[in-house]
mmCIF file of C-alpha atoms in Angstrom:
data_model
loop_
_atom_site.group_PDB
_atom_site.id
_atom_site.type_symbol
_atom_site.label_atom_id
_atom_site.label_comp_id
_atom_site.label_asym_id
_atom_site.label_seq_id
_atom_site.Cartn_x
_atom_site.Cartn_y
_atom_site.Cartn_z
ATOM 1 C CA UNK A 1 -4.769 -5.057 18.478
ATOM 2 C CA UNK A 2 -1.829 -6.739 17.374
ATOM 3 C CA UNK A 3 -2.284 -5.233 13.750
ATOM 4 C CA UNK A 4 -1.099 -7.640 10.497
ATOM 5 C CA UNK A 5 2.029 -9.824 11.555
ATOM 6 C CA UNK A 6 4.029 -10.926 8.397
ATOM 7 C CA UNK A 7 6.787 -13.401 8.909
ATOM 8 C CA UNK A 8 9.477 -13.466 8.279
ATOM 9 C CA UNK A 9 10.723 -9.697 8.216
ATOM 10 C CA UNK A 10 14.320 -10.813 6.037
ATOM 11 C CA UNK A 11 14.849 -13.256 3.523
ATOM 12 C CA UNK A 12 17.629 -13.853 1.831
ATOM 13 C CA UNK A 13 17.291 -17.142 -0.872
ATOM 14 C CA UNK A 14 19.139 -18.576 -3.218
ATOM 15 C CA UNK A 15 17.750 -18.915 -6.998
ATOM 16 C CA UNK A 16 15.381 -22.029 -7.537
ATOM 17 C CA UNK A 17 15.075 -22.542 -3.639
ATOM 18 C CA UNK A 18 11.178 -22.285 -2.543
ATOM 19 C CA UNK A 19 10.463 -19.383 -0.583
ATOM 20 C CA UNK A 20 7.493 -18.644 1.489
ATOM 21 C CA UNK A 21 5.870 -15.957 3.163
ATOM 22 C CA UNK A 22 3.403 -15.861 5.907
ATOM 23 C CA UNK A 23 0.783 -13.410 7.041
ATOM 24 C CA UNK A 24 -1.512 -13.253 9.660
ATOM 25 C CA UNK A 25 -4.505 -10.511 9.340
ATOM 26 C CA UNK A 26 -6.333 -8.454 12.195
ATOM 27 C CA UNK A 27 -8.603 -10.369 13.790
ATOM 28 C CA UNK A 28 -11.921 -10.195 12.327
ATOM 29 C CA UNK A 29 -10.868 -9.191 9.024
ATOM 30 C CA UNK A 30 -12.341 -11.326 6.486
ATOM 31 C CA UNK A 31 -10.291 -9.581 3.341
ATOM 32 C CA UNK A 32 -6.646 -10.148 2.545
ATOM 33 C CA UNK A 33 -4.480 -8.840 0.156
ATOM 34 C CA UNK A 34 -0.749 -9.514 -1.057
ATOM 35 C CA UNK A 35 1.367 -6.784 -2.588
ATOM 36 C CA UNK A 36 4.725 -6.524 -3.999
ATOM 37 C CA UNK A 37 6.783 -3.173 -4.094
ATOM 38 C CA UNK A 38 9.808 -2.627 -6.287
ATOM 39 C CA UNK A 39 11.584 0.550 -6.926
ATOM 40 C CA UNK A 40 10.909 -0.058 -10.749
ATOM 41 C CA UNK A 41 7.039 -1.015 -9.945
ATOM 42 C CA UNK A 42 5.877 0.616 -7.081
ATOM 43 C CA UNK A 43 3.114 -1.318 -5.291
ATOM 44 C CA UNK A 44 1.545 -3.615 -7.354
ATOM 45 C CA UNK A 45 -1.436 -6.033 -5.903
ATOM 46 C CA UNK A 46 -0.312 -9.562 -6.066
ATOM 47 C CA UNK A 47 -3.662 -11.109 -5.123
ATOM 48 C CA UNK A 48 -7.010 -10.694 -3.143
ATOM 49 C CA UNK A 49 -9.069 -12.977 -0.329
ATOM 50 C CA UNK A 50 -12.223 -12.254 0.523
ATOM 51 C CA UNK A 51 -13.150 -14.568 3.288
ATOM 52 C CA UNK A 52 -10.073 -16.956 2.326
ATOM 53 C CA UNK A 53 -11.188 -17.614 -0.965
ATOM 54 C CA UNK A 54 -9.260 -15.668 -3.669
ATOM 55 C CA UNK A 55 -11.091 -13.597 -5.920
ATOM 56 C CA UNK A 56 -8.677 -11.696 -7.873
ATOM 57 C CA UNK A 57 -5.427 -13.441 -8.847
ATOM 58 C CA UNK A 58 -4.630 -11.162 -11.845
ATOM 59 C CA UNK A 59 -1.511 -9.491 -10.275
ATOM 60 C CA UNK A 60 0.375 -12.772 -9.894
ATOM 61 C CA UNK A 61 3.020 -12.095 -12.120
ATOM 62 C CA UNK A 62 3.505 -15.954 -12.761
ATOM 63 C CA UNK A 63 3.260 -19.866 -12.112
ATOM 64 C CA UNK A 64 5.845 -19.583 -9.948
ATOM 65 C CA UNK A 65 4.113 -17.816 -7.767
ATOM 66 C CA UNK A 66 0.784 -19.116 -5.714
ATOM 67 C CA UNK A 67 -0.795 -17.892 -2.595
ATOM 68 C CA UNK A 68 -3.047 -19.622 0.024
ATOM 69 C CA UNK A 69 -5.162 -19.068 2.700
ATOM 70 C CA UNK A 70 -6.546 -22.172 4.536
ATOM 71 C CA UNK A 71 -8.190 -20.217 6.984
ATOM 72 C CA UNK A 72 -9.240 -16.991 8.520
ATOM 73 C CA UNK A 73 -6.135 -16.185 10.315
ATOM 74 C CA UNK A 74 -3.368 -17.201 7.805
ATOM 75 C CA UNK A 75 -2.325 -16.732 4.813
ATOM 76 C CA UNK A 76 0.851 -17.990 2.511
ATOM 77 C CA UNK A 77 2.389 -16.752 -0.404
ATOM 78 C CA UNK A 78 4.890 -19.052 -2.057
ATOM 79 C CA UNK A 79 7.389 -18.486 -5.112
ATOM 80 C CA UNK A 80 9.014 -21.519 -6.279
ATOM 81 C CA UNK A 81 11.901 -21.565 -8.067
ATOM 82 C CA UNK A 82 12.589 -18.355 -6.737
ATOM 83 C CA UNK A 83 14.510 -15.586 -9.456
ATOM 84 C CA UNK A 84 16.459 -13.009 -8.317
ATOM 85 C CA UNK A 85 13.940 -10.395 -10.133
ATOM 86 C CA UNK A 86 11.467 -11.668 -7.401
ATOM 87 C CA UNK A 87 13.686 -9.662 -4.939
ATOM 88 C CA UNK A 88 11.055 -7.046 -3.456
ATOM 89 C CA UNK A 89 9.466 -6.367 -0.324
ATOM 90 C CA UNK A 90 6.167 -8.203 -0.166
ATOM 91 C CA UNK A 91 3.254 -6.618 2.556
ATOM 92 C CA UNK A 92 0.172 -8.679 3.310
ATOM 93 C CA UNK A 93 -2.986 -6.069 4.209
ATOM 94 C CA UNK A 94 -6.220 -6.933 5.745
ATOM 95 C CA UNK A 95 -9.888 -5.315 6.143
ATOM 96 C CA UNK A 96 -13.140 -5.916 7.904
ATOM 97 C CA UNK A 97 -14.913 -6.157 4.969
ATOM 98 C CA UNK A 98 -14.703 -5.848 1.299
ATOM 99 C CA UNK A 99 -14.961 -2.019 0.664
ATOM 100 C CA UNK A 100 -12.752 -0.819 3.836
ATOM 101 C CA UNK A 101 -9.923 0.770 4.323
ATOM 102 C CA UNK A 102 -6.591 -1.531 4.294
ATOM 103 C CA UNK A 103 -3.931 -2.438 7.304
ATOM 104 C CA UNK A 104 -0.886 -3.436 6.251
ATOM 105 C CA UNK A 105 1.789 -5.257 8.007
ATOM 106 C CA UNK A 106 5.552 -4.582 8.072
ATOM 107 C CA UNK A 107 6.025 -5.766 4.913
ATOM 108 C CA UNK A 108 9.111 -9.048 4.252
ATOM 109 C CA UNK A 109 11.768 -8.277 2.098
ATOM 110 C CA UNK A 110 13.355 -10.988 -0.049
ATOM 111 C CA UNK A 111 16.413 -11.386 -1.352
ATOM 112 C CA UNK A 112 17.217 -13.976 -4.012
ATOM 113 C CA UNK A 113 21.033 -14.098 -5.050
ATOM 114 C CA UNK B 1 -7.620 1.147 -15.960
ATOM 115 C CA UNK B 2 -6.805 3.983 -12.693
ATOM 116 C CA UNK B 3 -3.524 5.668 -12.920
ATOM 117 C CA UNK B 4 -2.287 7.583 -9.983
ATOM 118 C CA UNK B 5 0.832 10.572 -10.432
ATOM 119 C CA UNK B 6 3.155 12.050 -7.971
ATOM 120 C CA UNK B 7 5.885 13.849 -7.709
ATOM 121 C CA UNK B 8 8.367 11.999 -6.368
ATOM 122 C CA UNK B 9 10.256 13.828 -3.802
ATOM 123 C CA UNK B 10 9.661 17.431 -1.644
ATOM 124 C CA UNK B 11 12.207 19.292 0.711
ATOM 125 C CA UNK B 12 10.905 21.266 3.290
ATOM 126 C CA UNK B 13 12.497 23.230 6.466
ATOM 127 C CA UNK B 14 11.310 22.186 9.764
ATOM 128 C CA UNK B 15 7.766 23.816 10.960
ATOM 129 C CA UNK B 16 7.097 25.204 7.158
ATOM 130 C CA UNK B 17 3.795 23.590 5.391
ATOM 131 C CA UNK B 18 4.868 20.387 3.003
ATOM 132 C CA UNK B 19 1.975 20.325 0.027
ATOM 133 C CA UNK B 20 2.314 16.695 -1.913
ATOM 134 C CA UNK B 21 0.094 16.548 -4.251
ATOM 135 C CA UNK B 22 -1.296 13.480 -6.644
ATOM 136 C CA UNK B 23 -3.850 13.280 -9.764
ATOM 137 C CA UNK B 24 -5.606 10.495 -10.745
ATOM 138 C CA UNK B 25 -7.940 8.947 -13.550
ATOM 139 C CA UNK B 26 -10.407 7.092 -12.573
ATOM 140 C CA UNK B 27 -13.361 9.748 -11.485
ATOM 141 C CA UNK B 28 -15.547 6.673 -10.034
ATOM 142 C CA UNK B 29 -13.001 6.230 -7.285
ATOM 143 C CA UNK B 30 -14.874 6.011 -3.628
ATOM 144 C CA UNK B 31 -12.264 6.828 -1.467
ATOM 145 C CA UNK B 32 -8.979 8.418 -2.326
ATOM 146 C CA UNK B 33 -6.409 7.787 0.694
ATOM 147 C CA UNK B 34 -2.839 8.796 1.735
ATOM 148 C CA UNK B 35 -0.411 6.759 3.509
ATOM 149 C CA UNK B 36 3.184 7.106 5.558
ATOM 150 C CA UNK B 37 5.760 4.621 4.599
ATOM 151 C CA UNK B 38 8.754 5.066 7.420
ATOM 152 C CA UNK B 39 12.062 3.330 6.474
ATOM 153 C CA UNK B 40 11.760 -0.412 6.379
ATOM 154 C CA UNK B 41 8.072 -0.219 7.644
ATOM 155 C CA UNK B 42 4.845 -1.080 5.661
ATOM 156 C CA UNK B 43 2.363 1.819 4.533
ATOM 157 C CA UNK B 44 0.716 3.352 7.468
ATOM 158 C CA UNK B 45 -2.787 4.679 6.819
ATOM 159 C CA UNK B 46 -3.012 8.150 7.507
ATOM 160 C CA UNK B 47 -6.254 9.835 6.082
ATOM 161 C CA UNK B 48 -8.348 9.494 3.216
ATOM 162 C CA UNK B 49 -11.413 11.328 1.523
ATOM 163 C CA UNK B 50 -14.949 10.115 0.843
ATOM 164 C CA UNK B 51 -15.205 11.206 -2.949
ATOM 165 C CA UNK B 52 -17.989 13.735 -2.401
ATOM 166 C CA UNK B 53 -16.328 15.751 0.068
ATOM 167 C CA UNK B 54 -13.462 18.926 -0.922
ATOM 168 C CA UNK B 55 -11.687 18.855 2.768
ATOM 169 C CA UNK B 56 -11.046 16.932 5.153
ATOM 170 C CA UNK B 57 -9.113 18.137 8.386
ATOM 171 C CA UNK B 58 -7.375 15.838 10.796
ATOM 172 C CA UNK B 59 -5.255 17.606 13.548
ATOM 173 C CA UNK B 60 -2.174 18.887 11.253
ATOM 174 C CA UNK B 61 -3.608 17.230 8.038
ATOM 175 C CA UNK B 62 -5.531 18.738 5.793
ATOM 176 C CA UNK B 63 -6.795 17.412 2.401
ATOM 177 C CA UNK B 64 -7.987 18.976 -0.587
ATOM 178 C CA UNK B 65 -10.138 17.399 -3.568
ATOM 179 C CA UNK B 66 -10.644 18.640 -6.352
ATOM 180 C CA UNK B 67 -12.954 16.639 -8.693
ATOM 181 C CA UNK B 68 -13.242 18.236 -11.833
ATOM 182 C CA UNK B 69 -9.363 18.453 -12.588
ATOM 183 C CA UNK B 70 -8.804 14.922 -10.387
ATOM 184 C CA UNK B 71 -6.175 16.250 -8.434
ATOM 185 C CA UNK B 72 -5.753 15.148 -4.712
ATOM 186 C CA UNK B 73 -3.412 17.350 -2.000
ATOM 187 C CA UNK B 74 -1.995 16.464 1.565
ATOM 188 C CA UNK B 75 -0.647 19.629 3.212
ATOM 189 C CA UNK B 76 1.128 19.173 6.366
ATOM 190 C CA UNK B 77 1.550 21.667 8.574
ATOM 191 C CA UNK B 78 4.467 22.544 10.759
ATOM 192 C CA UNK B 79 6.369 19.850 9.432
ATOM 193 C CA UNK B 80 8.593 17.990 12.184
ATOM 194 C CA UNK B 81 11.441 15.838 11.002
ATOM 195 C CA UNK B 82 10.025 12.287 12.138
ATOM 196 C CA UNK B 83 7.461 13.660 9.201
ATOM 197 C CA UNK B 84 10.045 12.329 6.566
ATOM 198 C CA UNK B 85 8.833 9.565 5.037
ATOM 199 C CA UNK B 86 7.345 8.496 1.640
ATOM 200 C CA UNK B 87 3.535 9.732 1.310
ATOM 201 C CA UNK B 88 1.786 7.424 -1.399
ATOM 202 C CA UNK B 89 -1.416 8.822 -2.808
ATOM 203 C CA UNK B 90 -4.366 5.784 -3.709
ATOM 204 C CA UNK B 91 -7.359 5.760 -5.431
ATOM 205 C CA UNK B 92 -10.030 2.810 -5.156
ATOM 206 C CA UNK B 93 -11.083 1.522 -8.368
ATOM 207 C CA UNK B 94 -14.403 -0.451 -8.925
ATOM 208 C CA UNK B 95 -14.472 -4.020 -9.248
ATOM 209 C CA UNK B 96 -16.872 -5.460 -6.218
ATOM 210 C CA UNK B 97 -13.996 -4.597 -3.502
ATOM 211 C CA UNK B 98 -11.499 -1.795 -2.564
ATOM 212 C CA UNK B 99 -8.929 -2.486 -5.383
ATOM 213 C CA UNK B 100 -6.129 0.458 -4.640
ATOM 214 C CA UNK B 101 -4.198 1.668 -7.232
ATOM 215 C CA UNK B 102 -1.181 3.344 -5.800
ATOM 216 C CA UNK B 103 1.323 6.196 -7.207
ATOM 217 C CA UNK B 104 4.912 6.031 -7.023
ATOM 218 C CA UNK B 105 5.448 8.029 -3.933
ATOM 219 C CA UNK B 106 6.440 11.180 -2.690
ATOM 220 C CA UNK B 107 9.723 11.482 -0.729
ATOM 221 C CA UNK B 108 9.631 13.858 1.830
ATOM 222 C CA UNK B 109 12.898 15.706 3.318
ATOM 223 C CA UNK B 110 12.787 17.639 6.394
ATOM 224 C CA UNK B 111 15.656 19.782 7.175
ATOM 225 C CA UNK B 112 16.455 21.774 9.894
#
């Protein structure tokens, strides 16, 4: 099992480009999840999928930011304009099913000068 | 809403016990968990605790519940150096799925 692939691992942006992250979940898992982690924040849920239709969008901190997932094998998360207080490292986590435990990937970790 | 508590950093000597501990709010939680966060990795799962258990063992795991003061242990025994990490505590909160709330983490040290 190739476990949760996030791409890419480094970002580094300028502010009010578009940035976008990928994620791929374990195969079979039909929930997805987005989090941010900041030193000041911790690890704060971005947003939810439960078989790629979001359910839970209350963690997006703003407009700027929207997340996708067209199907069952890949999911986006885009911030556009980017702000340099969206620097963070972003992980994308899957699970079989709605109430089991999470898999995270390695995480991408933006920069936005 | 669920708020989760830890300290945030331990120092232990190599092959001592390291005892993180973590309270939390929300007494409905399911499952509390624990995972590893290596440098520049994401959050590896290590164990967690169905809500109506006390202990839970897992080679040189151990966890401890304690329901009535919500307070949640890891102990790790004979800590080995590639044991340094962060060790983030989580409780699930109700809501139709597995919505973790996580604490701020605990840094572990291990020194020779």
């Amino acid at each position: 099992d190739a476990g949760v692939i996030q791409s890419p691992r480094h970002e580094v942006t300028e502010m009010g480009q578009e940035v976008t992250l990928r994620c791929k979940p374990i195969s079979g898992h039909n929930s997805l999840f987005w989090y941010r982690q900041t030193m000041m924040r911790g690890l704060e849920l971005l947003i939810y999928f439960n078989n790629n239709v979001p359910i839970d969008d209350s963690g997006m901190p703003e407009d700027r930011f929207s997340a996708k997932m067209p199907n069952a094998s890949f999911s986006t998360l885009k911030i556009q304009p980017s702000e340099p207080r969206d620097s963070a490292v972003y992980f994308c986590a899957s699970t079989r099913g709605r109430q089991e435990t999470q898999y995270f990937g390695p995480g991408t970790r933006l920069l936005v000068l | 809403g669920e708020d989760v508590e830890q300290s945030l950093f331990l120092s232990v000597r190599e092959g001592d016990s390291s005892v993180i501990n973590c309270t939390y709010t929300d007494s409905s939680s399911t499952y509390l968990y624990w995972y590893k966060q290596e440098p520049g990795a994401g959050l590896q799962l290590l164990t967690y605790i169905f809500s109506n258990m006390d202990m839970k063992q897992d080679q040189r795991l151990t966890v401890l519940l304690n329901k009535k003061d919500k307070h949640l242990s890891l102990r790790i025994a004979d800590t080995q150096t590639g044991d340094s990490a962060i060790y983030f505590c989580a409780g699930s909160i109700s809501g139709g799925y597995n919505k973790l709330i996580f604490g701020a983490g605990t840094r572990l040290a291990v020194h020779p």
